[in-house]
Amino acid sequence: MNKPFSKTEKIRFKHVDYAGIVFYPRFLEMLNDLVEDWFEEALDRPFSKIHETNGIPTVDLKVQFKKAGRLGEILTKSLWVIKLGGASVTCGFKFEDEQGVTCLEGEVTLVNVAINNGRDAIKAEAFNDEMKKKIMNYQL
């Protein structure tokens, strides 16, 4: 059985508001970091190379905030594949605290795009077979 891609992250001062809890847009930045790490570490496609000719924009995002994250906590962030299309991939994600309590969860859909003519023409481009195989290693 496949496993999700997981990383840990400590909630730092830069993530929190005056009440000491994660300001919700910081969770989305943490999610983007997880996606970027997945592409670099698991799919061997670092964003530094992708953005020379392609992109992986988020086209759909569903998030449920379940519990406040607090300054100093360590979160385990997990991501897995729900559905792989020709040029898109829908992933589930979950952030849990050290006790395994879910802070947030949801789905994110990313689309592989080709960028032509100085970013004026952006269109969906199918993942190649090698990339599809790597992505499917994370389907649960």
PDB file of C-alpha atoms in Angstrom:
ATOM      1  CA  MET A   1       0.000   0.000   0.000  1.00  0.00           C
ATOM      2  CA  ASN A   2       1.241   3.464  -0.847  1.00  0.00           C
ATOM      3  CA  LYS A   3       1.947   6.056   1.821  1.00  0.00           C
ATOM      4  CA  PRO A   4       1.263   9.791   1.828  1.00  0.00           C
ATOM      5  CA  PHE A   5       4.105  12.253   1.397  1.00  0.00           C
ATOM      6  CA  SER A   6       4.719  13.728   4.858  1.00  0.00           C
ATOM      7  CA  LYS A   7       6.823  16.474   6.409  1.00  0.00           C
ATOM      8  CA  THR A   8       6.923  18.075   9.820  1.00  0.00           C
ATOM      9  CA  GLU A   9       6.881  21.800  10.501  1.00  0.00           C
ATOM     10  CA  LYS A  10       7.222  23.748  13.704  1.00  0.00           C
ATOM     11  CA  ILE A  11       4.750  26.573  14.153  1.00  0.00           C
ATOM     12  CA  ARG A  12       6.892  29.679  14.478  1.00  0.00           C
ATOM     13  CA  PHE A  13       6.237  33.247  15.539  1.00  0.00           C
ATOM     14  CA  LYS A  14       5.947  34.255  11.860  1.00  0.00           C
ATOM     15  CA  HIS A  15       2.920  31.948  11.517  1.00  0.00           C
ATOM     16  CA  VAL A  16       0.819  33.263  14.396  1.00  0.00           C
ATOM     17  CA  ASP A  17      -1.366  36.226  15.228  1.00  0.00           C
ATOM     18  CA  TYR A  18      -1.593  38.184  18.487  1.00  0.00           C
ATOM     19  CA  ALA A  19      -3.495  35.313  20.138  1.00  0.00           C
ATOM     20  CA  GLY A  20      -0.600  32.920  19.413  1.00  0.00           C
ATOM     21  CA  ILE A  21      -2.557  30.784  16.936  1.00  0.00           C
ATOM     22  CA  VAL A  22      -1.822  30.248  13.265  1.00  0.00           C
ATOM     23  CA  PHE A  23      -3.244  33.050  11.119  1.00  0.00           C
ATOM     24  CA  TYR A  24      -5.176  31.015   8.514  1.00  0.00           C
ATOM     25  CA  PRO A  25      -3.312  32.238   5.387  1.00  0.00           C
ATOM     26  CA  ARG A  26      -0.092  30.861   6.920  1.00  0.00           C
ATOM     27  CA  PHE A  27      -1.651  27.369   6.793  1.00  0.00           C
ATOM     28  CA  LEU A  28      -2.068  27.840   3.033  1.00  0.00           C
ATOM     29  CA  GLU A  29       1.574  28.877   2.741  1.00  0.00           C
ATOM     30  CA  MET A  30       2.522  25.717   4.676  1.00  0.00           C
ATOM     31  CA  LEU A  31       0.410  23.699   2.226  1.00  0.00           C
ATOM     32  CA  ASN A  32       2.171  25.288  -0.731  1.00  0.00           C
ATOM     33  CA  ASP A  33       5.528  24.446   0.897  1.00  0.00           C
ATOM     34  CA  LEU A  34       4.362  20.818   1.207  1.00  0.00           C
ATOM     35  CA  VAL A  35       3.376  20.704  -2.482  1.00  0.00           C
ATOM     36  CA  GLU A  36       6.700  22.249  -3.479  1.00  0.00           C
ATOM     37  CA  ASP A  37       8.623  19.725  -1.325  1.00  0.00           C
ATOM     38  CA  TRP A  38       6.587  16.839  -2.808  1.00  0.00           C
ATOM     39  CA  PHE A  39       7.458  17.898  -6.341  1.00  0.00           C
ATOM     40  CA  GLU A  40      11.148  18.297  -5.500  1.00  0.00           C
ATOM     41  CA  GLU A  41      11.770  15.392  -3.127  1.00  0.00           C
ATOM     42  CA  ALA A  42       9.343  12.716  -4.330  1.00  0.00           C
ATOM     43  CA  LEU A  43       8.691  13.572  -7.972  1.00  0.00           C
ATOM     44  CA  ASP A  44      12.198  14.873  -8.827  1.00  0.00           C
ATOM     45  CA  ARG A  45      10.693  17.997 -10.360  1.00  0.00           C
ATOM     46  CA  PRO A  46      11.833  21.029  -8.320  1.00  0.00           C
ATOM     47  CA  PHE A  47       9.920  24.251  -8.766  1.00  0.00           C
ATOM     48  CA  SER A  48      13.200  25.985  -9.652  1.00  0.00           C
ATOM     49  CA  LYS A  49      13.222  23.877 -12.842  1.00  0.00           C
ATOM     50  CA  ILE A  50       9.466  23.685 -13.443  1.00  0.00           C
ATOM     51  CA  HIS A  51       9.089  27.427 -13.693  1.00  0.00           C
ATOM     52  CA  GLU A  52      11.620  27.744 -16.495  1.00  0.00           C
ATOM     53  CA  THR A  53       9.056  26.386 -18.982  1.00  0.00           C
ATOM     54  CA  ASN A  54       6.032  25.137 -17.033  1.00  0.00           C
ATOM     55  CA  GLY A  55       3.900  25.779 -14.004  1.00  0.00           C
ATOM     56  CA  ILE A  56       1.764  23.860 -11.523  1.00  0.00           C
ATOM     57  CA  PRO A  57      -0.928  26.351 -10.474  1.00  0.00           C
ATOM     58  CA  THR A  58      -3.592  25.543  -7.924  1.00  0.00           C
ATOM     59  CA  VAL A  59      -6.977  25.622  -9.643  1.00  0.00           C
ATOM     60  CA  ASP A  60      -9.201  24.381  -6.832  1.00  0.00           C
ATOM     61  CA  LEU A  61      -8.764  24.386  -3.070  1.00  0.00           C
ATOM     62  CA  LYS A  62     -11.057  23.101  -0.334  1.00  0.00           C
ATOM     63  CA  VAL A  63     -10.005  23.569   3.280  1.00  0.00           C
ATOM     64  CA  GLN A  64     -11.635  22.750   6.590  1.00  0.00           C
ATOM     65  CA  PHE A  65     -10.061  24.297   9.660  1.00  0.00           C
ATOM     66  CA  LYS A  66     -10.581  21.857  12.531  1.00  0.00           C
ATOM     67  CA  LYS A  67      -8.378  23.087  15.384  1.00  0.00           C
ATOM     68  CA  ALA A  68      -6.159  26.080  16.012  1.00  0.00           C
ATOM     69  CA  GLY A  69      -2.443  25.524  15.593  1.00  0.00           C
ATOM     70  CA  ARG A  70      -0.393  27.107  18.387  1.00  0.00           C
ATOM     71  CA  LEU A  71       3.039  28.658  18.586  1.00  0.00           C
ATOM     72  CA  GLY A  72       5.681  25.979  19.240  1.00  0.00           C
ATOM     73  CA  GLU A  73       3.613  22.979  18.130  1.00  0.00           C
ATOM     74  CA  ILE A  74       5.040  20.525  15.624  1.00  0.00           C
ATOM     75  CA  LEU A  75       2.668  19.689  12.781  1.00  0.00           C
ATOM     76  CA  THR A  76       2.822  16.610  10.584  1.00  0.00           C
ATOM     77  CA  LYS A  77       1.698  17.648   7.117  1.00  0.00           C
ATOM     78  CA  SER A  78       0.573  14.840   4.786  1.00  0.00           C
ATOM     79  CA  LEU A  79      -0.428  14.828   1.125  1.00  0.00           C
ATOM     80  CA  TRP A  80      -1.732  11.989  -1.067  1.00  0.00           C
ATOM     81  CA  VAL A  81      -3.224  11.555  -4.527  1.00  0.00           C
ATOM     82  CA  ILE A  82      -6.983  11.223  -4.859  1.00  0.00           C
ATOM     83  CA  LYS A  83      -7.250  11.470  -8.641  1.00  0.00           C
ATOM     84  CA  LEU A  84      -4.825  11.824 -11.520  1.00  0.00           C
ATOM     85  CA  GLY A  85      -6.132  13.265 -14.767  1.00  0.00           C
ATOM     86  CA  GLY A  86      -4.237  13.916 -17.981  1.00  0.00           C
ATOM     87  CA  ALA A  87      -2.861  17.295 -16.873  1.00  0.00           C
ATOM     88  CA  SER A  88      -4.302  17.584 -13.367  1.00  0.00           C
ATOM     89  CA  VAL A  89      -3.827  15.950 -10.015  1.00  0.00           C
ATOM     90  CA  THR A  90      -6.188  16.216  -7.048  1.00  0.00           C
ATOM     91  CA  CYS A  91      -4.559  15.631  -3.689  1.00  0.00           C
ATOM     92  CA  GLY A  92      -5.915  15.241  -0.213  1.00  0.00           C
ATOM     93  CA  PHE A  93      -4.009  16.830   2.645  1.00  0.00           C
ATOM     94  CA  LYS A  94      -4.088  16.831   6.420  1.00  0.00           C
ATOM     95  CA  PHE A  95      -2.120  18.683   9.091  1.00  0.00           C
ATOM     96  CA  GLU A  96      -2.036  17.021  12.515  1.00  0.00           C
ATOM     97  CA  ASP A  97      -0.589  18.153  15.828  1.00  0.00           C
ATOM     98  CA  GLU A  98       1.720  16.025  17.978  1.00  0.00           C
ATOM     99  CA  GLN A  99      -1.253  14.212  19.533  1.00  0.00           C
ATOM    100  CA  GLY A 100      -2.611  13.280  16.100  1.00  0.00           C
ATOM    101  CA  VAL A 101      -5.462  15.806  16.256  1.00  0.00           C
ATOM    102  CA  THR A 102      -6.322  17.273  12.867  1.00  0.00           C
ATOM    103  CA  CYS A 103      -5.780  21.017  12.559  1.00  0.00           C
ATOM    104  CA  LEU A 104      -6.897  21.259   8.953  1.00  0.00           C
ATOM    105  CA  GLU A 105      -7.671  19.012   6.027  1.00  0.00           C
ATOM    106  CA  GLY A 106      -8.887  19.337   2.505  1.00  0.00           C
ATOM    107  CA  GLU A 107      -8.218  18.859  -1.183  1.00  0.00           C
ATOM    108  CA  VAL A 108      -6.081  20.744  -3.667  1.00  0.00           C
ATOM    109  CA  THR A 109      -6.170  20.385  -7.445  1.00  0.00           C
ATOM    110  CA  LEU A 110      -3.060  21.291  -9.409  1.00  0.00           C
ATOM    111  CA  VAL A 111      -2.725  21.557 -13.182  1.00  0.00           C
ATOM    112  CA  ASN A 112       0.422  21.021 -15.192  1.00  0.00           C
ATOM    113  CA  VAL A 113       0.694  23.906 -17.655  1.00  0.00           C
ATOM    114  CA  ALA A 114       3.021  24.912 -20.456  1.00  0.00           C
ATOM    115  CA  ILE A 115       4.023  28.550 -20.622  1.00  0.00           C
ATOM    116  CA  ASN A 116       4.673  29.985 -24.074  1.00  0.00           C
ATOM    117  CA  ASN A 117       5.291  33.426 -25.537  1.00  0.00           C
ATOM    118  CA  GLY A 118       6.510  35.145 -22.407  1.00  0.00           C
ATOM    119  CA  ARG A 119       3.722  33.870 -20.141  1.00  0.00           C
ATOM    120  CA  ASP A 120       0.989  35.235 -22.411  1.00  0.00           C
ATOM    121  CA  ALA A 121      -0.136  31.772 -23.515  1.00  0.00           C
ATOM    122  CA  ILE A 122      -0.656  29.334 -20.671  1.00  0.00           C
ATOM    123  CA  LYS A 123      -2.368  26.030 -21.433  1.00  0.00           C
ATOM    124  CA  ALA A 124      -2.803  22.664 -19.763  1.00  0.00           C
ATOM    125  CA  GLU A 125      -0.205  20.085 -20.748  1.00  0.00           C
ATOM    126  CA  ALA A 126      -0.536  16.372 -19.982  1.00  0.00           C
ATOM    127  CA  PHE A 127       1.891  14.816 -17.526  1.00  0.00           C
ATOM    128  CA  ASN A 128       4.298  12.454 -19.248  1.00  0.00           C
ATOM    129  CA  ASP A 129       4.185   8.732 -18.428  1.00  0.00           C
ATOM    130  CA  GLU A 130       7.220   8.881 -16.132  1.00  0.00           C
ATOM    131  CA  MET A 131       5.669  11.682 -14.072  1.00  0.00           C
ATOM    132  CA  LYS A 132       2.310   9.874 -13.911  1.00  0.00           C
ATOM    133  CA  LYS A 133       4.052   6.792 -12.528  1.00  0.00           C
ATOM    134  CA  LYS A 134       5.819   8.848  -9.836  1.00  0.00           C
ATOM    135  CA  ILE A 135       2.596  10.644  -8.904  1.00  0.00           C
ATOM    136  CA  MET A 136       0.664   7.373  -8.627  1.00  0.00           C
ATOM    137  CA  ASN A 137       3.122   6.184  -5.954  1.00  0.00           C
ATOM    138  CA  TYR A 138       1.185   8.508  -3.634  1.00  0.00           C
ATOM    139  CA  GLN A 139      -2.346   7.353  -4.446  1.00  0.00           C
ATOM    140  CA  LEU A 140      -3.961   5.734  -1.398  1.00  0.00           C
TER     141      LEU A 140
END
